[in-house]
Short mmCIF file of C-alpha atoms (C1' of nucleotides) in Angstrom, two decimals:
data_model
loop_
_atom_site.label_atom_id
_atom_site.label_comp_id
_atom_site.label_asym_id
_atom_site.label_seq_id
_atom_site.Cartn_x
_atom_site.Cartn_y
_atom_site.Cartn_z
CA UNK A 1 -13.93 37.95 -24.13
CA UNK A 2 -14.54 39.64 -27.43
CA UNK A 3 -18.23 40.69 -27.22
CA UNK A 4 -20.48 40.76 -30.12
CA UNK A 5 -21.24 44.45 -30.91
CA UNK A 6 -24.26 44.24 -33.49
CA UNK A 7 -27.11 41.92 -33.70
CA UNK A 8 -26.83 40.53 -37.23
CA UNK A 9 -23.65 39.24 -38.81
CA UNK A 10 -23.55 38.29 -42.50
CA UNK A 11 -23.18 34.51 -43.15
CA UNK A 12 -20.34 35.81 -45.58
CA UNK A 13 -18.62 37.33 -42.95
CA UNK A 14 -18.47 34.19 -40.81
CA UNK A 15 -17.06 32.08 -43.84
CA UNK A 16 -14.30 34.61 -44.10
CA UNK A 17 -13.52 34.47 -40.55
CA UNK A 18 -12.77 30.87 -41.00
CA UNK A 19 -10.51 31.88 -43.98
CA UNK A 20 -8.61 34.29 -41.96
CA UNK A 21 -7.93 31.80 -39.14
CA UNK A 22 -6.85 29.20 -41.88
CA UNK A 23 -4.31 31.77 -43.38
CA UNK A 24 -3.33 33.09 -39.99
CA UNK A 25 -2.40 29.60 -38.91
CA UNK A 26 -0.28 29.10 -41.94
CA UNK A 27 1.40 32.62 -41.33
CA UNK A 28 2.00 31.60 -37.91
CA UNK A 29 3.62 28.24 -38.94
CA UNK A 30 6.09 30.31 -41.12
CA UNK A 31 7.10 32.50 -38.37
CA UNK A 32 5.05 35.62 -38.96
CA UNK A 33 4.09 37.63 -35.63
CA UNK A 34 2.48 40.71 -36.92
CA UNK A 35 0.44 41.17 -40.15
CA UNK A 36 -1.53 44.45 -41.27
CA UNK A 37 -5.07 44.20 -43.02
CA UNK A 38 -3.40 44.70 -46.62
CA UNK A 39 -1.15 41.77 -47.06
CA UNK A 40 -3.62 39.39 -45.22
CA UNK A 41 -6.21 40.67 -47.40
CA UNK A 42 -4.03 39.58 -50.33
CA UNK A 43 -3.39 36.25 -48.99
CA UNK A 44 -7.15 35.79 -48.30
CA UNK A 45 -7.97 37.19 -51.69
CA UNK A 46 -10.32 39.89 -50.30
CA UNK A 47 -10.51 43.64 -49.61
CA UNK A 48 -8.52 44.99 -46.84
CA UNK A 49 -11.50 47.00 -45.42
CA UNK A 50 -13.40 43.90 -45.63
CA UNK A 51 -11.26 42.29 -43.16
CA UNK A 52 -11.40 45.40 -41.07
CA UNK A 53 -15.17 45.51 -41.10
CA UNK A 54 -15.65 41.81 -40.51
CA UNK A 55 -13.54 41.99 -37.38
CA UNK A 56 -15.27 45.22 -36.10
CA UNK A 57 -18.33 43.25 -35.57
CA UNK A 58 -16.81 41.45 -32.73
CA UNK A 59 -14.47 44.22 -31.28
CA UNK A 60 -11.21 46.00 -31.80
CA UNK A 61 -8.25 43.69 -32.24
CA UNK A 62 -5.70 45.64 -34.18
CA UNK A 63 -3.06 48.41 -32.89
CA UNK A 64 -3.21 51.46 -35.11
CA UNK A 65 0.04 51.99 -37.25
CA UNK A 66 1.06 48.45 -36.51
CA UNK A 67 -1.45 45.89 -37.59
CA UNK A 68 -2.48 42.68 -36.11
CA UNK A 69 -0.66 40.33 -33.78
CA UNK A 70 -0.92 36.90 -35.50
CA UNK A 71 -1.33 35.02 -32.23
CA UNK A 72 -3.76 37.39 -30.69
CA UNK A 73 -5.95 37.67 -33.80
CA UNK A 74 -6.19 33.89 -34.14
CA UNK A 75 -7.27 33.71 -30.46
CA UNK A 76 -9.86 36.65 -30.94
CA UNK A 77 -11.28 35.13 -34.01
CA UNK A 78 -11.42 31.46 -32.63
CA UNK A 79 -13.28 33.10 -29.76
CA UNK A 80 -15.69 35.04 -31.47
CA UNK A 81 -16.88 31.87 -33.71
CA UNK A 82 -16.97 29.83 -30.39
CA UNK A 83 -14.31 27.30 -31.56
CA UNK A 84 -11.90 28.04 -28.46
CA UNK A 85 -13.61 25.06 -26.69
CA UNK A 86 -14.49 21.26 -27.38
CA UNK A 87 -17.57 20.43 -29.13
CA UNK A 88 -18.90 16.89 -28.67
CA UNK A 89 -20.34 15.53 -32.08
CA UNK A 90 -21.91 12.31 -32.96
CA UNK A 91 -21.91 10.63 -36.43
CA UNK A 92 -24.76 9.10 -38.23
CA UNK A 93 -24.19 6.77 -41.03
CA UNK A 94 -21.18 4.50 -40.78
CA UNK A 95 -20.34 3.75 -44.64
CA UNK A 96 -17.09 4.74 -46.45
CA UNK A 97 -17.27 8.38 -45.69
CA UNK A 98 -18.53 8.18 -42.16
CA UNK A 99 -15.56 5.78 -41.57
CA UNK A 100 -13.04 7.97 -43.05
CA UNK A 101 -14.48 10.75 -40.94
CA UNK A 102 -14.13 8.93 -37.69
CA UNK A 103 -10.53 7.84 -38.60
CA UNK A 104 -9.98 11.58 -39.37
CA UNK A 105 -7.78 12.53 -36.39
CA UNK A 106 -8.12 16.39 -37.47
CA UNK A 107 -11.55 16.36 -35.97
CA UNK A 108 -10.12 15.72 -32.36
CA UNK A 109 -7.24 18.29 -32.93
CA UNK A 110 -9.80 20.92 -33.86
CA UNK A 111 -11.87 20.48 -30.88
CA UNK A 112 -14.67 18.59 -32.58
CA UNK A 113 -14.60 15.33 -30.77
CA UNK A 114 -16.62 12.52 -32.38
CA UNK A 115 -18.11 10.71 -29.23
CA UNK A 116 -20.57 8.53 -30.68
CA UNK A 117 -21.12 6.59 -34.15
CA UNK A 118 -24.84 5.39 -35.29
CA UNK A 119 -26.06 3.46 -38.09
CA UNK A 120 -29.49 1.65 -38.77
CA UNK A 121 -27.67 -1.30 -40.50
CA UNK A 122 -27.93 -4.41 -38.23
CA UNK A 123 -24.59 -5.74 -39.98
CA UNK A 124 -23.01 -2.52 -38.57
CA UNK A 125 -24.34 -2.37 -35.33
CA UNK A 126 -21.68 -3.48 -32.97
CA UNK A 127 -18.75 -3.10 -35.18
CA UNK A 128 -16.02 -1.05 -33.68
CA UNK A 129 -14.63 2.03 -35.75
CA UNK A 130 -11.90 4.24 -34.51
CA UNK A 131 -12.35 3.00 -30.78
CA UNK A 132 -16.38 3.69 -31.20
CA UNK A 133 -18.86 0.86 -31.03
CA UNK A 134 -21.48 1.57 -33.86
CA UNK A 135 -24.69 1.90 -32.02
CA UNK A 136 -28.54 1.67 -33.49
CA UNK A 137 -29.85 5.04 -34.89
CA UNK A 138 -32.77 4.47 -32.73
CA UNK A 139 -30.81 4.76 -29.48
CA UNK A 140 -29.52 8.04 -30.42
CA UNK A 141 -31.56 9.70 -27.71
CA UNK A 142 -30.53 7.86 -24.84
CA UNK A 143 -26.91 7.91 -25.84
CA UNK A 144 -26.83 11.79 -26.38
CA UNK A 145 -28.72 12.15 -22.93
CA UNK A 146 -25.48 10.48 -21.76
CA UNK A 147 -22.65 12.00 -23.92
CA UNK A 148 -23.99 15.46 -24.28
CA UNK A 149 -23.34 15.94 -27.76
CA UNK A 150 -24.45 19.16 -29.30
CA UNK A 151 -23.60 18.56 -33.04
CA UNK A 152 -24.72 15.83 -35.43
CA UNK A 153 -22.71 14.60 -38.58
CA UNK A 154 -24.78 13.06 -41.25
CA UNK A 155 -23.14 10.60 -43.59
CA UNK A 156 -25.72 8.49 -44.55
CA UNK A 157 -27.29 8.09 -48.39
CA UNK A 158 -29.52 10.98 -49.42
CA UNK A 159 -32.61 8.98 -48.96
CA UNK A 160 -32.07 8.40 -45.22
CA UNK A 161 -30.65 11.81 -44.33
CA UNK A 162 -33.90 13.19 -43.31
CA UNK A 163 -34.47 10.25 -40.77
CA UNK A 164 -31.10 10.56 -39.39
CA UNK A 165 -31.81 14.41 -39.01
CA UNK A 166 -35.15 13.58 -37.32
CA UNK A 167 -33.28 11.31 -34.85
CA UNK A 168 -30.71 13.94 -34.29
CA UNK A 169 -32.99 16.66 -33.60
CA UNK A 170 -35.28 14.59 -31.19
CA UNK A 171 -32.08 13.76 -29.44
CA UNK A 172 -31.64 17.36 -28.76
CA UNK A 173 -28.81 18.32 -31.06
CA UNK A 174 -28.79 22.01 -32.33
CA UNK A 175 -26.42 21.55 -34.97
CA UNK A 176 -26.13 19.38 -38.22
CA UNK A 177 -23.39 18.94 -40.67
CA UNK A 178 -24.74 17.14 -43.54
CA UNK A 179 -22.71 15.34 -46.18
CA UNK A 180 -25.49 13.54 -47.52
CA UNK A 181 -26.47 14.94 -51.07
CA UNK A 182 -30.06 16.14 -50.05
CA UNK A 183 -31.69 18.76 -48.36
CA UNK A 184 -33.12 18.26 -44.71
CA UNK A 185 -35.95 20.06 -42.97
CA UNK A 186 -35.30 20.85 -39.34
CA UNK A 187 -36.90 23.25 -36.59
CA UNK A 188 -36.06 26.91 -36.55
CA UNK A 189 -33.48 26.43 -33.57
CA UNK A 190 -31.34 23.70 -35.35
CA UNK A 191 -28.60 25.08 -37.66
CA UNK A 192 -27.58 22.87 -40.81
CA UNK A 193 -24.58 23.24 -42.83
CA UNK A 194 -24.07 21.21 -45.98
CA UNK A 195 -20.97 19.86 -47.45
CA UNK A 196 -20.84 18.81 -51.06
CA UNK A 197 -17.75 19.07 -53.00
CA UNK A 198 -19.57 18.23 -56.16
CA UNK A 199 -21.24 21.53 -55.81
CA UNK A 200 -17.74 23.31 -56.21
CA UNK A 201 -16.92 21.01 -59.03
CA UNK A 202 -20.25 22.70 -60.52
CA UNK A 203 -18.83 25.93 -59.85
CA UNK A 204 -15.50 25.27 -61.45
CA UNK A 205 -17.47 23.79 -64.58
CA UNK A 206 -19.43 26.86 -64.72
CA UNK A 207 -16.54 29.17 -64.40
CA UNK A 208 -14.35 27.48 -66.97
CA UNK A 209 -17.38 27.11 -69.24
CA UNK A 210 -18.07 30.85 -69.28
CA UNK A 211 -14.55 32.48 -68.43
CA UNK A 212 -16.00 36.07 -69.53
CA UNK A 213 -18.44 36.00 -66.67
CA UNK A 214 -16.03 36.84 -64.01
CA UNK B 1 -28.55 25.02 -75.65
CA UNK B 2 -29.84 27.52 -73.12
CA UNK B 3 -27.79 30.55 -73.86
CA UNK B 4 -26.46 32.93 -70.99
CA UNK B 5 -28.41 36.12 -71.11
CA UNK B 6 -26.67 38.80 -69.12
CA UNK B 7 -22.85 38.85 -68.36
CA UNK B 8 -22.33 38.69 -64.69
CA UNK B 9 -23.82 35.92 -62.68
CA UNK B 10 -23.54 36.11 -58.74
CA UNK B 11 -21.55 33.38 -57.37
CA UNK B 12 -24.39 32.82 -55.00
CA UNK B 13 -26.75 31.85 -58.03
CA UNK B 14 -24.37 29.41 -59.13
CA UNK B 15 -24.07 27.73 -55.61
CA UNK B 16 -28.00 27.75 -55.39
CA UNK B 17 -28.23 26.08 -59.12
CA UNK B 18 -26.11 23.21 -57.76
CA UNK B 19 -28.66 23.02 -54.92
CA UNK B 20 -31.63 23.09 -57.36
CA UNK B 21 -30.05 20.13 -59.21
CA UNK B 22 -29.62 18.21 -56.00
CA UNK B 23 -33.26 18.64 -54.80
CA UNK B 24 -34.47 18.15 -58.40
CA UNK B 25 -32.83 14.91 -58.54
CA UNK B 26 -34.21 13.59 -55.50
CA UNK B 27 -37.68 14.72 -56.52
CA UNK B 28 -37.20 12.84 -59.75
CA UNK B 29 -36.00 9.70 -57.89
CA UNK B 30 -39.18 10.09 -55.70
CA UNK B 31 -41.36 10.15 -59.04
CA UNK B 32 -42.25 13.97 -59.01
CA UNK B 33 -42.50 15.23 -62.77
CA UNK B 34 -43.71 18.88 -62.45
CA UNK B 35 -42.80 21.32 -59.61
CA UNK B 36 -43.65 24.77 -59.18
CA UNK B 37 -41.19 27.30 -57.85
CA UNK B 38 -43.08 27.57 -54.42
CA UNK B 39 -42.41 24.28 -53.07
CA UNK B 40 -39.17 23.69 -54.84
CA UNK B 41 -38.12 26.93 -53.04
CA UNK B 42 -39.38 25.40 -49.72
CA UNK B 43 -37.33 22.20 -50.34
CA UNK B 44 -34.12 24.32 -51.00
CA UNK B 45 -34.90 26.77 -48.39
CA UNK B 46 -34.72 29.75 -50.52
CA UNK B 47 -37.36 32.32 -51.84
CA UNK B 48 -39.53 31.26 -54.71
CA UNK B 49 -38.67 34.48 -56.73
CA UNK B 50 -35.08 33.90 -56.09
CA UNK B 51 -35.11 30.63 -58.05
CA UNK B 52 -37.21 32.10 -60.94
CA UNK B 53 -34.61 35.12 -60.97
CA UNK B 54 -31.63 32.75 -60.72
CA UNK B 55 -33.05 30.62 -63.73
CA UNK B 56 -33.71 33.85 -65.67
CA UNK B 57 -30.28 34.23 -66.12
CA UNK B 58 -30.14 31.42 -68.28
CA UNK B 59 -33.49 31.49 -70.13
CA UNK B 60 -36.97 30.62 -69.74
CA UNK B 61 -37.53 26.93 -68.46
CA UNK B 62 -40.94 27.08 -67.00
CA UNK B 63 -44.43 26.95 -68.13
CA UNK B 64 -46.65 29.65 -66.83
CA UNK B 65 -49.77 28.17 -64.92
CA UNK B 66 -47.99 24.90 -64.59
CA UNK B 67 -44.20 25.09 -63.23
CA UNK B 68 -41.16 23.23 -64.34
CA UNK B 69 -40.78 19.78 -65.82
CA UNK B 70 -38.42 18.18 -63.38
CA UNK B 71 -36.50 16.36 -66.00
CA UNK B 72 -36.21 19.23 -68.40
CA UNK B 73 -35.01 21.58 -65.69
CA UNK B 74 -32.46 19.40 -64.67
CA UNK B 75 -31.19 19.21 -68.09
CA UNK B 76 -31.66 22.78 -68.45
CA UNK B 77 -29.57 23.57 -65.36
CA UNK B 78 -26.75 20.87 -65.67
CA UNK B 79 -26.48 22.43 -69.20
CA UNK B 80 -26.00 26.15 -67.88
CA UNK B 81 -23.46 24.81 -65.57
CA UNK B 82 -21.71 22.97 -68.16
CA UNK B 83 -21.82 19.66 -66.25
CA UNK B 84 -23.65 18.03 -69.07
CA UNK B 85 -20.25 16.56 -70.46
CA UNK B 86 -17.14 14.65 -69.08
CA UNK B 87 -14.49 16.57 -67.40
CA UNK B 88 -10.99 15.21 -67.20
CA UNK B 89 -9.40 15.63 -63.84
CA UNK B 90 -5.96 14.88 -62.23
CA UNK B 91 -5.17 14.62 -58.44
CA UNK B 92 -2.29 15.80 -56.55
CA UNK B 93 -1.39 14.44 -53.33
CA UNK B 94 -2.07 10.60 -52.88
CA UNK B 95 -2.43 10.44 -48.96
CA UNK B 96 -5.56 9.23 -47.05
CA UNK B 97 -7.90 11.77 -48.65
CA UNK B 98 -6.52 11.52 -52.13
CA UNK B 99 -6.93 7.81 -51.89
CA UNK B 100 -10.47 8.16 -50.49
CA UNK B 101 -11.23 10.30 -53.55
CA UNK B 102 -9.50 8.16 -56.20
CA UNK B 103 -11.90 5.24 -54.94
CA UNK B 104 -14.73 7.33 -54.89
CA UNK B 105 -16.79 6.08 -57.81
CA UNK B 106 -19.45 9.16 -57.77
CA UNK B 107 -16.68 11.09 -59.45
CA UNK B 108 -17.12 8.89 -62.58
CA UNK B 109 -20.92 8.91 -62.24
CA UNK B 110 -21.10 12.72 -62.26
CA UNK B 111 -18.97 13.15 -65.35
CA UNK B 112 -15.74 14.26 -63.36
CA UNK B 113 -13.26 11.49 -64.43
CA UNK B 114 -9.99 11.37 -62.41
CA UNK B 115 -7.40 10.41 -65.16
CA UNK B 116 -4.29 10.76 -63.35
CA UNK B 117 -2.67 10.76 -59.77
CA UNK B 118 0.33 12.48 -58.78
CA UNK B 119 2.74 12.72 -55.78
CA UNK B 120 6.08 13.97 -54.81
CA UNK B 121 6.75 11.15 -52.49
CA UNK B 122 9.15 8.62 -54.00
CA UNK B 123 7.59 6.17 -51.85
CA UNK B 124 4.25 6.59 -53.54
CA UNK B 125 5.47 6.94 -57.01
CA UNK B 126 4.64 3.68 -58.89
CA UNK B 127 2.07 2.49 -56.47
CA UNK B 128 -1.36 1.92 -58.07
CA UNK B 129 -4.37 3.12 -56.68
CA UNK B 130 -7.84 2.77 -58.15
CA UNK B 131 -6.38 1.72 -61.44
CA UNK B 132 -4.04 4.67 -61.84
CA UNK B 133 -0.38 4.63 -61.32
CA UNK B 134 0.85 7.28 -59.01
CA UNK B 135 3.40 9.40 -61.17
CA UNK B 136 5.84 12.01 -60.05
CA UNK B 137 4.46 15.44 -59.62
CA UNK B 138 7.16 16.85 -61.76
CA UNK B 139 5.69 14.84 -64.73
CA UNK B 140 2.21 16.64 -64.56
CA UNK B 141 2.98 18.75 -67.64
CA UNK B 142 4.04 16.08 -70.06
CA UNK B 143 1.28 13.88 -68.64
CA UNK B 144 -1.56 16.35 -69.21
CA UNK B 145 -0.24 17.02 -72.55
CA UNK B 146 -1.52 13.32 -73.11
CA UNK B 147 -4.63 13.14 -71.26
CA UNK B 148 -6.04 16.69 -71.79
CA UNK B 149 -7.28 17.18 -68.16
CA UNK B 150 -8.52 20.74 -67.56
CA UNK B 151 -9.25 20.38 -63.52
CA UNK B 152 -6.82 19.53 -60.90
CA UNK B 153 -7.63 18.50 -57.48
CA UNK B 154 -5.21 19.10 -54.68
CA UNK B 155 -5.12 16.95 -51.83
CA UNK B 156 -1.56 17.63 -50.38
CA UNK B 157 -0.61 18.83 -46.91
CA UNK B 158 -1.23 22.83 -46.79
CA UNK B 159 2.67 23.74 -47.00
CA UNK B 160 2.58 21.73 -50.54
CA UNK B 161 -0.53 23.03 -51.93
CA UNK B 162 0.97 26.17 -53.55
CA UNK B 163 3.78 23.96 -55.18
CA UNK B 164 0.96 21.58 -56.57
CA UNK B 165 -1.05 24.48 -57.70
CA UNK B 166 2.10 25.88 -59.82
CA UNK B 167 2.64 22.57 -61.29
CA UNK B 168 -1.09 22.26 -62.47
CA UNK B 169 -1.13 26.04 -63.62
CA UNK B 170 1.92 25.11 -65.67
CA UNK B 171 0.57 22.10 -66.90
CA UNK B 172 -2.21 24.29 -68.48
CA UNK B 173 -5.03 23.38 -66.06
CA UNK B 174 -7.81 26.12 -65.53
CA UNK B 175 -9.83 24.94 -62.72
CA UNK B 176 -8.57 23.74 -59.27
CA UNK B 177 -10.37 22.33 -56.45
CA UNK B 178 -8.18 22.72 -53.19
CA UNK B 179 -8.83 20.34 -50.43
CA UNK B 180 -5.73 21.54 -48.53
CA UNK B 181 -6.32 24.00 -45.70
CA UNK B 182 -4.35 26.77 -47.24
CA UNK B 183 -5.20 29.39 -49.73
CA UNK B 184 -3.20 29.28 -53.22
CA UNK B 185 -2.32 32.04 -55.68
CA UNK B 186 -2.84 31.37 -59.33
CA UNK B 187 -3.12 33.48 -62.28
CA UNK B 188 -6.50 35.27 -63.08
CA UNK B 189 -7.70 32.75 -65.67
CA UNK B 190 -7.43 29.82 -63.27
CA UNK B 191 -10.33 29.07 -61.20
CA UNK B 192 -10.05 27.94 -57.70
CA UNK B 193 -12.71 26.38 -55.33
CA UNK B 194 -11.71 25.70 -51.60
CA UNK B 195 -13.25 22.66 -49.77
CA UNK B 196 -12.94 22.49 -46.09
CA UNK B 197 -15.56 21.29 -43.98
CA UNK B 198 -14.04 22.64 -40.67
CA UNK B 199 -15.16 25.89 -42.08
CA UNK B 200 -18.63 24.67 -42.05
CA UNK B 201 -18.18 23.37 -38.46
CA UNK B 202 -16.81 26.89 -37.37
CA UNK B 203 -20.08 28.46 -38.83
CA UNK B 204 -22.13 25.60 -36.94
CA UNK B 205 -20.24 26.70 -33.81
CA UNK B 206 -20.75 30.32 -34.56
CA UNK B 207 -24.48 29.87 -35.06
CA UNK B 208 -25.09 27.68 -31.96
CA UNK B 209 -23.03 29.98 -29.69
CA UNK B 210 -24.94 33.06 -30.97
CA UNK B 211 -28.58 31.95 -31.37
CA UNK B 212 -29.85 35.21 -31.52
CA UNK B 213 -27.77 36.67 -34.49
CA UNK B 214 -29.90 34.67 -37.04
"C1'" DT C 1 -65.05 28.79 -75.97
"C1'" DA C 2 -65.00 31.67 -72.09
"C1'" DA C 3 -64.06 32.57 -67.28
"C1'" DG C 4 -61.47 31.16 -63.35
"C1'" DA C 5 -57.41 29.54 -61.30
"C1'" DT C 6 -52.57 29.03 -61.22
"C1'" DA C 7 -47.73 30.16 -62.00
"C1'" DT C 8 -43.87 32.16 -64.68
"C1'" DG C 9 -40.87 36.20 -65.83
"C1'" DA C 10 -39.12 40.75 -65.12
"C1'" DG C 11 -39.27 45.57 -63.72
"C1'" DA C 12 -39.27 48.14 -59.33
"C1'" DA C 13 -38.60 48.56 -54.75
"C1'" DT C 14 -36.21 47.12 -50.83
"C1'" DT C 15 -32.31 45.29 -48.44
"C1'" DA C 16 -27.89 43.78 -47.56
"C1'" DT C 17 -22.96 43.94 -48.39
"C1'" DT C 18 -18.62 45.85 -49.77
"C1'" DT C 19 -15.81 49.36 -50.76
"C1'" DC C 20 -14.22 54.19 -50.26
"C1'" DA C 21 -12.35 57.81 -47.65
"C1'" DC C 22 -10.58 59.83 -43.74
"C1'" DA C 23 -10.09 60.96 -38.63
"C1'" DA C 24 -7.81 58.83 -34.78
"C1'" DA C 25 -4.20 56.21 -32.72
"C1'" DT C 26 0.53 54.25 -32.93
"C1'" DT C 27 5.15 53.71 -33.82
"C1'" DT C 28 9.70 55.56 -35.67
"C1'" DG C 29 13.30 58.48 -36.71
"C1'" DG C 30 15.72 62.77 -36.24
"C1'" DC D 1 9.58 65.51 -28.51
"C1'" DC D 2 7.75 66.62 -32.69
"C1'" DA D 3 6.93 65.44 -37.29
"C1'" DA D 4 6.49 62.00 -40.81
"C1'" DA D 5 4.63 57.58 -41.67
"C1'" DT D 6 1.67 53.77 -40.82
"C1'" DT D 7 -2.45 51.46 -40.34
"C1'" DT D 8 -6.61 50.87 -37.73
"C1'" DG D 9 -11.53 51.58 -37.30
"C1'" DT D 10 -15.94 53.54 -39.08
"C1'" DG D 11 -19.46 56.61 -41.14
"C1'" DA D 12 -20.93 57.32 -45.92
"C1'" DA D 13 -21.35 56.21 -50.62
"C1'" DA D 14 -21.43 53.03 -54.01
"C1'" DT D 15 -22.68 48.41 -55.34
"C1'" DA D 16 -25.01 44.29 -55.25
"C1'" DA D 17 -28.28 40.96 -54.25
"C1'" DT D 18 -32.97 39.82 -52.83
"C1'" DT D 19 -37.75 40.21 -52.25
"C1'" DC D 20 -42.22 42.44 -53.94
"C1'" DT D 21 -45.63 42.95 -57.14
"C1'" DC D 22 -48.05 42.35 -61.23
"C1'" DA D 23 -48.81 41.69 -66.34
"C1'" DT D 24 -48.55 37.79 -68.95
"C1'" DA D 25 -49.27 33.05 -70.32
"C1'" DT D 26 -51.13 28.57 -69.79
"C1'" DC D 27 -54.10 24.93 -68.14
"C1'" DT D 28 -58.83 23.47 -66.46
"C1'" DT D 29 -63.63 22.95 -66.07
"C1'" DA D 30 -68.04 23.81 -67.64
#
DNA sequence: TAAGATATGAGAATTATTTCACAAATTTGG
DNA sequence: CCAAATTTGTGAAATAATTCTCATATCTTA
């Protein structure tokens, strides 16, 4: 539906779009049906023209003199982001974090279905977690051939993240969400996102330590 | 020790400094003692002069013709970020995620000590999690007076995040790590960082859907 | 000890992003 | 039905961040 108009879209825009969806969903839950860029911007802590510019990359979703219909805008942004569909994912590294994620029902709710759990620890292989049997990481390739997953989630210790990534890439995955506290190297066509909340604690620490530098 | 030279430091720089530390720590673990900006940049997936520029905000940490001593650089960056000390934190919202974080030993290891757990659910109050007794959120203020925490971690459902934030602010906290999927409003002097890995999944989804737009 | 090789630090140039400002579109009220 | 009030969408201007380039410093080897 909403067609991407120009070629390059700033990464920051994508991040903000995710924020807009979050805020819009909360507004919807509270019963707001229409909102204009000004109050939405306030709620998202950004500039109003920023929002309009971000949306303009994908189309015209507002009504002049009125604002944006919350329901429509959510649909438009999720469509632009490509999250208006199911994404099949597999998880590598069934430790504490891995298990927590496997049991996290929000994944399915948001359309990110975890359809495979892998680990290289013989003691974990065969174990059942949240309805999935833990399979040896070496079998990733054959399993993904079957289940057609496109996104891999890495929850291994840092020293095993690169190996996990290699297996995922070889299995034909094209997106990786890496929770391991280490950088990984992948071919150009594979997208990697890193999640590490200590980075956020570091940012807090810096901002509290240097309150003037805001 | 390393003094901040100029007034404003880009947020992106802070985020990258956290990445540098992560990569440097892994290098150190593997036995690397000296590294120059070029290979470090490759490992961090950034430009080499970016690294040098980022570091230049805080001082001169390298040796011309040689590079950076890994151990020294880690010390310099962690000092610049203010994470070379203990930070006392409190957690609000003892649900699944909250409990997982309370049991996560990495917090203490990294100097972010969780010294209080709060919840407004009467059934949870009094429960013990990871050596901490869950206390009513209303008592945040008096408790923080005692334990001197500076950072609050919010792990409530989205609709209760703002209330948790209000309590934390009132208790004198000046940094908040918000895991709840909603934006919160706080006074200017309070820093907020948001953690939501669905935002990262959205980014992956977008990048996989629009492979040309990279 | 001097020459060659290496790699930082920082100013300049470039590129990217954000914000401003306003024309165009829509609604509302008289 | 027209005028006033909104609010979007977008080109232009301003701001910010990144990358390039090279002088400067250090190390190594003969």
